[in-house]
Coordinates of N, CA and C in Angstrom, one line a residue:
Chain A
D1 N 13.6 30.2 -10.7 CA 12.2 30.1 -10.1 C 11.6 28.7 -10.4
A2 N 10.8 28.3 -9.3 CA 10.2 26.9 -9.6 C 9.2 27.1 -10.5
G3 N 9.0 25.9 -11.1 CA 7.7 26.1 -12.0 C 6.5 25.7 -11.4
V4 N 5.5 25.4 -12.2 CA 4.2 24.9 -11.7 C 4.3 23.5 -11.0
I5 N 4.0 23.1 -9.8 CA 4.3 21.9 -9.2 C 3.0 21.2 -9.1
Q6 N 2.8 20.0 -9.6 CA 1.5 19.3 -9.4 C 1.9 17.9 -8.6
S7 N 1.1 17.4 -7.9 CA 1.0 16.1 -7.3 C -0.3 15.5 -7.1
P8 N -0.2 14.0 -7.1 CA 0.8 13.3 -7.5 C 1.2 13.3 -9.0
R9 N 2.3 12.7 -9.4 CA 2.6 12.5 -10.8 C 1.6 11.5 -11.4
H10 N 1.5 10.3 -10.7 CA 0.6 9.3 -11.0 C -0.3 9.0 -10.0
E11 N -1.4 8.5 -10.4 CA -2.5 7.9 -9.5 C -3.1 6.8 -10.0
V12 N -3.2 5.7 -9.4 CA -4.1 4.6 -9.7 C -5.1 4.2 -8.6
T13 N -6.2 4.3 -9.0 CA -7.3 4.1 -8.0 C -8.5 3.3 -8.4
E14 N -9.3 2.7 -7.7 CA -10.6 2.0 -8.1 C -11.7 2.9 -8.3
M15 N -12.5 2.8 -9.1 CA -13.7 3.3 -9.2 C -14.4 3.6 -8.1
G16 N -15.1 4.7 -8.0 CA -15.7 5.0 -6.8 C -15.0 5.7 -5.6
Q17 N -13.8 5.8 -5.7 CA -12.9 6.3 -4.7 C -12.8 7.9 -5.0
E18 N -12.5 8.5 -4.0 CA -12.2 10.1 -4.1 C -10.9 10.4 -4.5
V19 N -10.6 11.2 -5.5 CA -9.3 11.4 -6.1 C -9.1 12.9 -5.6
T20 N -8.0 13.3 -5.4 CA -7.6 14.8 -5.2 C -6.2 15.1 -5.8
L21 N -6.3 15.9 -6.7 CA -5.1 16.4 -7.4 C -4.8 17.8 -6.9
R22 N -3.4 18.1 -6.8 CA -2.9 19.2 -6.1 C -2.0 20.0 -7.2
C23 N -2.1 21.4 -6.8 CA -1.3 22.2 -7.8 C -0.9 23.4 -7.0
K24 N 0.5 23.7 -7.2 CA 1.1 25.0 -6.7 C 1.5 25.9 -7.9
P25 N 0.9 27.0 -8.1 CA 1.1 27.7 -9.3 C 2.3 28.6 -9.1
I26 N 2.9 29.2 -10.0 CA 4.2 30.0 -9.9 C 3.8 31.3 -9.2
S27 N 4.7 31.6 -8.3 CA 4.4 32.9 -7.4 C 4.2 34.1 -8.2
G28 N 3.2 34.9 -7.9 CA 3.0 36.1 -8.6 C 2.0 35.9 -9.8
H29 N 1.7 34.7 -10.0 CA 0.7 34.6 -11.3 C -0.8 34.7 -10.9
D30 N -1.5 35.5 -11.6 CA -2.9 35.7 -11.1 C -3.8 34.7 -11.6
Y31 N -3.6 34.0 -12.8 CA -4.5 32.9 -13.2 C -4.1 31.6 -12.9
L32 N -5.0 30.6 -12.7 CA -4.7 29.4 -12.5 C -5.6 28.5 -13.4
F33 N -5.2 27.5 -14.1 CA -6.0 26.8 -14.9 C -5.9 25.2 -14.7
W34 N -7.1 24.5 -14.8 CA -7.0 23.1 -14.7 C -7.5 22.5 -16.2
Y35 N -6.7 21.6 -16.6 CA -7.0 21.0 -18.0 C -7.1 19.3 -17.8
R36 N -7.6 18.9 -18.8 CA -7.7 17.4 -18.9 C -7.3 17.1 -20.3
Q37 N -6.3 16.1 -20.5 CA -5.8 15.8 -21.7 C -6.1 14.4 -22.1
T38 N -6.8 14.1 -23.1 CA -6.8 12.6 -23.5 C -6.7 12.6 -25.1
M39 N -6.3 11.3 -25.5 CA -6.2 11.2 -27.0 C -7.3 11.5 -27.8
M40 N -8.6 11.3 -27.4 CA -9.8 11.6 -28.1 C -10.3 12.9 -28.1
R41 N -10.1 13.6 -27.0 CA -10.5 14.9 -26.8 C -9.4 16.1 -26.8
G42 N -8.3 15.6 -26.8 CA -7.2 16.6 -26.7 C -7.2 17.3 -25.4
L43 N -6.6 18.7 -25.4 CA -6.6 19.4 -24.1 C -7.7 20.2 -24.0
E44 N -8.5 19.9 -22.7 CA -9.7 20.6 -22.4 C -9.6 21.4 -21.3
L45 N -10.0 22.7 -21.3 CA -10.0 23.5 -20.2 C -11.4 23.1 -19.2
L46 N -10.9 22.7 -18.0 CA -12.1 22.4 -17.0 C -12.5 23.6 -16.2
I47 N -11.7 24.5 -15.7 CA -12.0 25.5 -14.8 C -10.7 26.5 -14.7
Y48 N -11.0 27.8 -14.5 CA -9.9 28.6 -14.3 C -10.2 29.5 -13.2
F49 N -9.3 30.2 -12.5 CA -9.4 31.1 -11.4 C -8.6 32.4 -11.7
N50 N -9.1 33.4 -11.2 CA -8.3 34.7 -11.3 C -8.4 35.2 -9.9
N51 N -7.3 35.4 -9.3 CA -7.0 35.9 -8.0 C -7.7 35.1 -7.0
N52 N -7.7 33.7 -7.2 CA -8.2 32.8 -6.3 C -9.9 32.5 -6.6
V53 N -10.4 33.3 -7.4 CA -11.8 33.3 -7.6 C -12.2 32.4 -8.7
P54 N -13.0 31.4 -8.8 CA -13.3 30.7 -10.0 C -14.0 31.6 -11.0
I55 N -13.7 31.7 -12.3 CA -14.1 32.5 -13.0 C -15.2 31.8 -14.1
D56 N -14.7 30.6 -14.6 CA -15.4 29.7 -15.7 C -15.1 28.4 -15.4
D57 N -16.2 27.6 -14.9 CA -16.1 26.3 -14.5 C -17.1 25.5 -15.7
S58 N -17.4 26.2 -16.7 CA -18.3 25.6 -17.8 C -17.6 24.2 -18.5
G59 N -16.2 24.0 -18.2 CA -15.8 22.7 -18.8 C -15.7 21.7 -17.8
M60 N -16.1 21.9 -16.5 CA -16.4 20.9 -15.6 C -17.3 19.7 -16.0
P61 N -16.8 18.5 -16.2 CA -17.7 17.7 -16.9 C -19.2 17.4 -16.1
E62 N -19.1 17.2 -14.8 CA -20.3 17.1 -14.1 C -20.0 17.3 -12.6
D63 N -21.1 17.1 -11.8 CA -21.1 17.5 -10.3 C -20.0 16.6 -9.6
R64 N -19.5 15.6 -10.3 CA -18.5 14.7 -9.5 C -17.2 15.5 -9.4
F65 N -16.9 16.6 -10.2 CA -15.7 17.3 -10.2 C -16.0 18.6 -9.5
S66 N -14.9 19.0 -8.6 CA -15.0 20.2 -8.0 C -13.4 20.7 -7.8
A67 N -13.4 22.1 -7.8 CA -12.0 22.7 -7.7 C -12.1 23.8 -6.8
K68 N -11.0 24.0 -6.1 CA -10.9 25.0 -5.0 C -9.5 25.7 -5.1
M69 N -9.5 26.9 -4.7 CA -8.1 27.6 -4.6 C -8.2 28.4 -3.4
P70 N -7.8 27.9 -2.3 CA -8.1 28.5 -0.9 C -7.2 29.8 -0.7
N71 N -6.0 29.6 -1.5 CA -5.0 30.8 -1.4 C -4.3 30.9 -2.7
A72 N -3.4 31.9 -2.8 CA -2.7 32.1 -4.1 C -1.8 31.1 -4.5
S73 N -1.4 30.2 -3.5 CA -0.2 29.2 -3.6 C -0.8 27.8 -3.9
F74 N -2.0 27.5 -3.8 CA -2.6 26.2 -3.8 C -3.9 26.0 -4.4
S75 N -4.2 25.1 -5.2 CA -5.4 24.7 -5.8 C -5.6 23.2 -5.7
T76 N -6.8 22.6 -5.7 CA -7.1 21.3 -5.8 C -8.1 21.0 -6.6
L77 N -8.1 19.8 -7.3 CA -9.2 19.3 -8.2 C -9.7 18.0 -7.7
K78 N -10.8 17.8 -7.3 CA -11.3 16.6 -6.7 C -12.4 15.9 -7.6
I79 N -12.4 14.6 -7.8 CA -13.3 13.8 -8.3 C -13.7 12.7 -7.3
Q80 N -15.2 12.9 -7.1 CA -15.9 12.0 -6.1 C -17.2 11.8 -6.5
P81 N -17.6 10.5 -6.9 CA -16.8 9.4 -6.9 C -16.2 9.3 -8.3
S82 N -15.0 8.6 -8.5 CA -14.2 8.6 -9.7 C -14.9 7.4 -10.5
E83 N -14.7 7.6 -11.8 CA -15.2 6.6 -12.8 C -14.1 6.3 -13.8
P84 N -14.0 5.1 -14.4 CA -13.0 4.9 -15.4 C -12.9 5.7 -16.6
R85 N -14.0 6.5 -16.9 CA -13.8 7.5 -18.1 C -13.2 8.6 -17.5
D86 N -12.9 8.9 -16.3 CA -12.1 10.0 -15.8 C -10.7 9.8 -16.0
S87 N -10.2 8.7 -16.4 CA -8.9 8.3 -16.8 C -8.2 9.3 -17.7
A88 N -7.1 10.1 -17.4 CA -6.7 10.9 -18.3 C -5.5 11.7 -17.6
V89 N -4.8 12.6 -18.5 CA -3.6 13.3 -17.8 C -4.2 14.6 -17.5
Y90 N -4.2 15.1 -16.3 CA -4.7 16.4 -15.8 C -3.5 17.5 -15.7
F91 N -3.6 18.5 -16.1 CA -2.6 19.5 -16.1 C -3.2 20.7 -15.3
C92 N -2.3 21.2 -14.5 CA -2.4 22.6 -14.0 C -1.4 23.8 -14.6
A93 N -2.1 25.0 -14.8 CA -1.2 25.9 -15.4 C -1.5 27.1 -14.8
S94 N -0.5 28.1 -14.8 CA -0.6 29.4 -14.2 C -0.1 30.5 -15.2
S95 N -0.7 31.7 -15.2 CA -0.1 32.8 -16.0 C -0.3 34.1 -15.2
R96 N 0.6 35.1 -15.7 CA 0.1 36.5 -15.2 C -1.0 36.9 -15.9
A97 N -1.6 38.0 -15.4 CA -2.8 38.8 -16.1 C -2.6 38.9 -17.5
S98 N -3.5 38.9 -18.3 CA -3.6 39.2 -19.8 C -3.5 38.0 -20.6
S99 N -4.3 38.0 -21.6 CA -4.3 36.8 -22.5 C -3.0 36.7 -23.4
N100 N -2.1 37.7 -23.4 CA -1.0 37.4 -24.3 C 0.1 36.8 -23.4
Q101 N 0.0 36.5 -22.3 CA 1.0 36.0 -21.5 C 1.0 34.5 -21.5
P102 N 2.2 33.8 -21.6 CA 2.2 32.3 -21.6 C 1.6 31.7 -20.5
Q103 N 1.1 30.5 -20.7 CA 0.5 29.7 -19.7 C 1.8 28.8 -19.4
H104 N 2.1 28.6 -18.1 CA 3.1 27.8 -17.6 C 2.5 26.5 -17.0
F105 N 2.8 25.4 -17.6 CA 2.2 24.1 -17.3 C 2.9 23.3 -16.3
G106 N 2.3 22.5 -15.3 CA 3.0 21.6 -14.5 C 3.2 20.3 -15.5
D107 N 3.8 19.3 -14.9 CA 4.1 18.1 -15.6 C 2.9 17.1 -15.6
G108 N 1.8 17.5 -15.1 CA 0.7 16.7 -15.1 C 0.6 15.6 -14.0
T109 N -0.6 15.1 -13.9 CA -1.0 14.0 -13.0 C -1.7 13.0 -14.0
R110 N -0.9 11.8 -14.2 CA -1.6 10.8 -15.0 C -2.5 9.9 -14.1
L111 N -3.8 10.0 -14.3 CA -4.9 9.4 -13.5 C -5.5 8.1 -14.2
S112 N -5.4 7.0 -13.5 CA -6.1 5.9 -14.0 C -7.1 5.3 -12.8
I113 N -8.2 5.2 -13.4 CA -9.2 4.7 -12.7 C -9.7 3.3 -13.2
L114 N -9.8 2.3 -12.3 CA -9.8 0.9 -12.7 C -11.3 0.6 -12.5
Chain B
T1 N -19.8 28.5 -29.6 CA -18.6 27.7 -29.1 C -17.6 27.9 -30.0
Q2 N -16.4 28.5 -29.5 CA -15.2 28.8 -30.4 C -14.5 27.5 -30.5
L3 N -14.1 27.1 -31.7 CA -13.3 25.9 -32.0 C -12.1 26.2 -32.8
L4 N -11.0 25.5 -32.5 CA -9.7 25.5 -33.3 C -9.7 24.3 -34.0
E5 N -9.5 24.2 -35.3 CA -9.2 23.1 -36.1 C -7.8 23.1 -36.6
Q6 N -7.0 22.0 -36.1 CA -5.7 22.0 -36.4 C -5.4 20.8 -37.5
S7 N -4.6 21.0 -38.4 CA -4.3 20.0 -39.4 C -2.8 20.0 -39.9
P8 N -2.1 18.9 -40.2 CA -2.8 17.5 -39.9 C -2.8 17.0 -38.5
Q9 N -3.3 16.0 -38.2 CA -3.3 15.4 -36.7 C -2.1 14.7 -36.6
F10 N -1.5 14.0 -37.5 CA -0.3 13.3 -37.4 C 0.5 13.5 -38.7
L11 N 1.8 13.6 -38.5 CA 2.8 13.8 -39.6 C 4.1 13.1 -39.2
S12 N 4.5 12.1 -40.1 CA 5.7 11.4 -40.0 C 6.7 11.8 -41.2
I13 N 7.8 12.3 -40.9 CA 8.6 12.8 -42.0 C 10.2 12.3 -41.9
Q14 N 10.9 12.4 -42.9 CA 12.3 12.2 -42.7 C 13.1 13.5 -42.5
E15 N 14.3 13.2 -41.6 CA 15.0 14.4 -41.1 C 15.3 15.2 -42.5
G16 N 15.3 16.5 -42.3 CA 15.6 17.4 -43.5 C 14.6 17.9 -44.3
E17 N 13.3 17.2 -44.2 CA 12.2 17.7 -45.0 C 11.6 18.9 -44.3
N18 N 10.8 19.6 -45.2 CA 10.0 20.9 -44.6 C 8.4 20.4 -44.3
L19 N 7.8 21.1 -43.3 CA 6.5 20.8 -43.0 C 5.8 22.1 -42.6
T20 N 4.4 22.1 -42.7 CA 3.6 23.2 -42.3 C 2.3 22.5 -41.6
V21 N 2.1 23.2 -40.4 CA 0.9 22.9 -39.6 C 0.1 24.0 -39.6
Y22 N -1.3 23.6 -39.6 CA -2.3 24.7 -39.7 C -3.1 24.8 -38.6
C23 N -3.7 25.9 -38.4 CA -4.6 26.3 -37.3 C -5.7 27.2 -37.8
N24 N -7.1 26.8 -37.7 CA -8.0 27.6 -38.2 C -9.3 27.7 -37.3
S25 N -9.8 28.7 -37.4 CA -11.2 29.1 -36.7 C -12.2 29.8 -37.5
S26 N -13.3 29.8 -37.2 CA -14.3 30.7 -37.9 C -14.5 32.0 -37.0
S27 N -13.8 32.1 -35.9 CA -14.0 33.3 -35.0 C -12.6 33.9 -35.1
V28 N -12.6 35.3 -34.8 CA -11.3 36.1 -34.8 C -10.7 36.0 -33.5
F29 N -9.3 35.7 -33.5 CA -8.6 35.7 -32.3 C -8.2 37.0 -31.7
S30 N -8.1 37.2 -30.6 CA -7.4 38.4 -30.1 C -5.9 38.2 -30.0
S31 N -5.6 37.0 -29.8 CA -4.2 36.5 -30.0 C -4.2 35.1 -30.1
L32 N -2.9 34.4 -30.5 CA -2.8 33.0 -30.7 C -1.4 32.6 -30.3
Q33 N -1.4 31.6 -29.6 CA 0.1 31.0 -29.1 C 0.2 29.6 -29.7
W34 N 1.3 29.3 -29.8 CA 1.8 27.9 -30.4 C 2.5 27.3 -29.1
Y35 N 2.3 26.0 -28.8 CA 3.1 25.3 -27.8 C 3.6 23.9 -28.4
R36 N 4.6 23.6 -27.7 CA 5.2 22.2 -28.2 C 5.2 21.4 -26.7
Q37 N 4.7 20.2 -26.9 CA 4.6 19.1 -25.7 C 5.4 18.0 -26.1
E38 N 6.4 17.6 -25.0 CA 7.1 16.3 -25.1 C 6.3 15.3 -24.2
P39 N 6.6 14.0 -24.4 CA 5.9 13.0 -23.6 C 6.2 13.2 -22.2
G40 N 5.3 13.0 -21.3 CA 5.4 13.1 -19.7 C 5.6 14.5 -19.2
E41 N 5.5 15.5 -20.2 CA 5.6 17.0 -19.7 C 4.4 17.8 -20.1
G42 N 4.5 19.0 -19.6 CA 3.3 19.9 -20.1 C 3.7 20.6 -21.3
P43 N 2.8 21.3 -22.0 CA 3.2 22.1 -23.1 C 3.9 23.3 -22.7
V44 N 5.0 23.6 -23.6 CA 5.8 24.9 -23.4 C 5.5 25.9 -24.5
L45 N 5.3 27.1 -24.1 CA 5.1 28.2 -25.1 C 6.4 28.3 -26.2
L46 N 6.1 28.3 -27.4 CA 6.9 28.6 -28.3 C 6.8 30.1 -28.8
V47 N 5.6 30.5 -29.1 CA 5.3 32.0 -29.7 C 4.0 32.5 -29.3
T48 N 4.0 33.8 -29.2 CA 2.7 34.4 -29.3 C 2.5 35.5 -30.4
V49 N 1.4 35.3 -31.2 CA 1.2 36.3 -32.3 C 0.0 37.1 -32.0
V50 N -0.2 38.3 -32.4 CA -1.2 39.3 -31.9 C -1.7 40.0 -33.1
T51 N -0.7 40.5 -33.9 CA -1.3 41.4 -35.1 C -1.5 40.4 -36.4
G52 N -2.6 40.7 -37.0 CA -3.0 40.2 -38.4 C -1.8 40.4 -39.3
G53 N -1.5 39.2 -40.0 CA -0.4 39.2 -40.9 C 1.2 39.1 -40.2
E54 N 1.1 39.1 -38.8 CA 2.5 39.0 -38.3 C 3.2 37.7 -38.6
V55 N 4.6 37.8 -38.8 CA 5.3 36.6 -39.0 C 6.3 36.7 -37.9
K56 N 6.6 35.6 -37.3 CA 7.7 35.5 -36.3 C 8.6 34.3 -36.7
K57 N 9.9 34.4 -36.3 CA 10.7 33.3 -36.6 C 11.4 32.8 -35.4
L58 N 11.6 31.4 -35.0 CA 12.3 31.0 -34.0 C 13.3 29.9 -34.6
K59 N 14.5 30.3 -35.0 CA 15.4 29.4 -35.7 C 14.8 28.8 -36.8
R60 N 14.6 27.5 -36.9 CA 13.9 26.9 -38.2 C 12.4 27.0 -38.2
L61 N 11.8 27.5 -37.1 CA 10.4 27.6 -37.2 C 9.9 29.0 -37.6
T62 N 8.8 29.0 -38.4 CA 8.3 30.2 -38.8 C 6.8 30.3 -38.6
F63 N 6.3 31.3 -37.8 CA 5.0 31.3 -37.3 C 4.3 32.5 -38.2
Q64 N 3.0 32.2 -38.7 CA 2.4 33.4 -39.3 C 1.0 33.4 -38.8
F65 N 0.5 34.7 -38.8 CA -0.9 34.9 -38.2 C -1.5 35.5 -39.4
G66 N -2.7 34.9 -39.7 CA -3.5 35.4 -40.8 C -3.9 36.8 -40.8
D67 N -4.2 37.4 -41.9 CA -4.4 38.8 -42.0 C -5.8 39.1 -41.1
A68 N -6.7 38.2 -41.3 CA -8.0 38.3 -40.6 C -8.0 37.9 -39.2
R69 N -7.0 37.6 -38.7 CA -6.7 36.7 -37.4 C -7.6 35.6 -37.0
K70 N -7.9 34.8 -38.1 CA -8.8 33.7 -38.0 C -7.9 32.4 -38.2
D71 N -6.7 32.6 -38.5 CA -6.0 31.4 -38.9 C -4.4 31.7 -38.6
S72 N -3.6 30.5 -38.6 CA -2.2 30.6 -38.2 C -1.5 29.4 -38.7
S73 N -0.2 29.5 -39.1 CA 0.5 28.4 -39.4 C 1.9 28.3 -38.8
L74 N 2.3 27.0 -38.7 CA 3.8 26.9 -38.2 C 4.5 26.1 -39.4
H75 N 5.5 26.7 -39.8 CA 6.4 26.0 -40.9 C 7.9 25.8 -40.2
I76 N 8.2 24.4 -40.4 CA 9.5 23.9 -39.9 C 10.3 23.8 -41.2
T77 N 11.3 24.2 -41.2 CA 12.4 24.1 -42.3 C 13.5 23.1 -41.9
A78 N 13.8 22.1 -42.8 CA 14.7 21.1 -42.5 C 14.7 20.6 -41.2
A79 N 13.5 19.9 -40.9 CA 13.2 19.3 -39.7 C 14.4 18.2 -39.1
Q80 N 14.5 18.2 -37.8 CA 15.3 17.5 -37.0 C 14.5 16.5 -36.2
P81 N 15.2 15.4 -35.8 CA 14.6 14.4 -34.9 C 14.2 15.1 -33.6
G82 N 15.1 16.1 -33.1 CA 14.7 16.7 -31.9 C 13.3 17.7 -32.0
D83 N 12.8 17.9 -33.2 CA 11.6 18.5 -33.4 C 10.4 17.7 -33.1
T84 N 10.6 16.5 -33.0 CA 9.4 15.5 -32.7 C 8.7 15.8 -31.4
G85 N 7.4 15.9 -31.7 CA 6.6 16.2 -30.3 C 5.2 16.5 -30.8
L86 N 4.4 17.0 -29.8 CA 3.1 17.5 -30.2 C 3.0 18.9 -30.2
Y87 N 2.5 19.5 -31.2 CA 2.4 20.9 -31.4 C 0.9 21.5 -31.2
L88 N 0.8 22.2 -30.4 CA -0.6 22.8 -30.1 C -0.8 24.2 -30.4
C89 N -1.8 24.6 -31.1 CA -2.2 26.0 -31.2 C -3.2 26.3 -30.1
A90 N -3.3 27.4 -29.7 CA -4.2 27.9 -28.6 C -4.7 29.3 -28.8
G91 N -5.9 29.6 -28.9 CA -6.4 31.0 -29.4 C -7.2 31.7 -28.1
S92 N -7.1 32.9 -28.0 CA -7.6 33.7 -27.0 C -8.6 34.4 -27.9
F93 N -9.9 34.2 -27.6 CA -11.0 34.9 -28.4 C -11.6 36.2 -27.5
I94 N -11.2 36.3 -26.2 CA -11.7 37.3 -25.6 C -10.4 38.0 -24.8
S95 N -10.1 39.0 -25.0 CA -9.0 39.8 -24.6 C -9.1 40.0 -23.0
N96 N -7.9 39.8 -22.4 CA -7.8 40.0 -20.9 C -8.6 39.1 -20.1
T97 N -8.9 38.0 -20.6 CA -9.4 36.9 -19.7 C -8.5 35.9 -19.3
G98 N -7.3 35.7 -20.0 CA -6.4 34.8 -19.9 C -6.9 33.3 -20.3
K99 N -8.1 33.2 -20.9 CA -8.6 31.8 -21.3 C -8.1 31.6 -22.6
L100 N -7.6 30.3 -22.8 CA -7.2 29.9 -24.2 C -7.9 28.6 -24.5
I101 N -8.3 28.5 -25.9 CA -9.0 27.4 -26.2 C -7.9 26.7 -27.1
F102 N -7.6 25.5 -26.9 CA -6.6 24.7 -27.6 C -7.2 23.9 -28.7
G103 N -6.3 23.8 -29.8 CA -6.6 22.9 -31.0 C -6.3 21.5 -30.5
Q104 N -6.6 20.4 -31.4 CA -6.5 19.1 -31.0 C -5.0 18.6 -31.0
G105 N -4.1 19.5 -31.7 CA -2.8 19.1 -31.8 C -2.3 18.4 -32.9
T106 N -1.0 18.5 -33.4 CA -0.4 17.8 -34.4 C 0.8 17.0 -33.8
T107 N 0.7 15.8 -34.0 CA 1.7 14.9 -33.5 C 2.8 14.7 -34.6
L108 N 4.0 15.3 -34.4 CA 5.1 15.2 -35.6 C 6.2 14.3 -35.0
Q109 N 6.3 13.3 -36.0 CA 7.6 12.4 -35.8 C 8.6 12.5 -37.0
V110 N 9.8 13.0 -36.6 CA 10.8 13.2 -37.4 C 11.9 12.0 -37.4
K111 N 12.1 11.1 -38.4 CA 12.8 10.0 -38.4 C 14.1 10.5 -39.0
P112 N 15.3 9.8 -38.3 CA 16.5 10.1 -38.5 C 16.9 9.5 -40.1

């Protein structure tokens, strides 16, 4: 089975530009998570969905960040406008229902805002 | 806010040595997972512990869940260079939500 697929793998853009990160979860998984990883703050949960519905977005830094899940096989995380402090590795993960199930992570998008 | 404290943050040892990584919280976990992450990849699950006092073994790795379900440890025996990576503990504080809180991670370097 294919794992979680994220695109792009790398993104370099200038501050002020819109950035869109994409994620295809594992088929049959009910939960989808967006994380941000930096050296300073580690792995932070931004938002997660259950059956395509956003459940907890308390980790979203500010209004510049938005996430959507229009169907069970696709999600986006947008940053508009982007700022240098948004530079990080962004991970998408998916899991089956229940907290004891493993989260399966994609390989991440390394985002650099100049 | 539930927080996980992981220690140590960095560990550099010689091949063959033993080590222990700790994960602590002031809150009770409903379950706890350990992940390993290699450069350029996402974290990969090693183990899930659910019951207080539970011990699980994965080859040279031993995972223990505290009796009160507030702490956990990962012990590696006779570390190998292939064990090098970032080790993350992740706790679920509310059952059946799927939400995990991750510790800051322990970066392990095993030198040949």
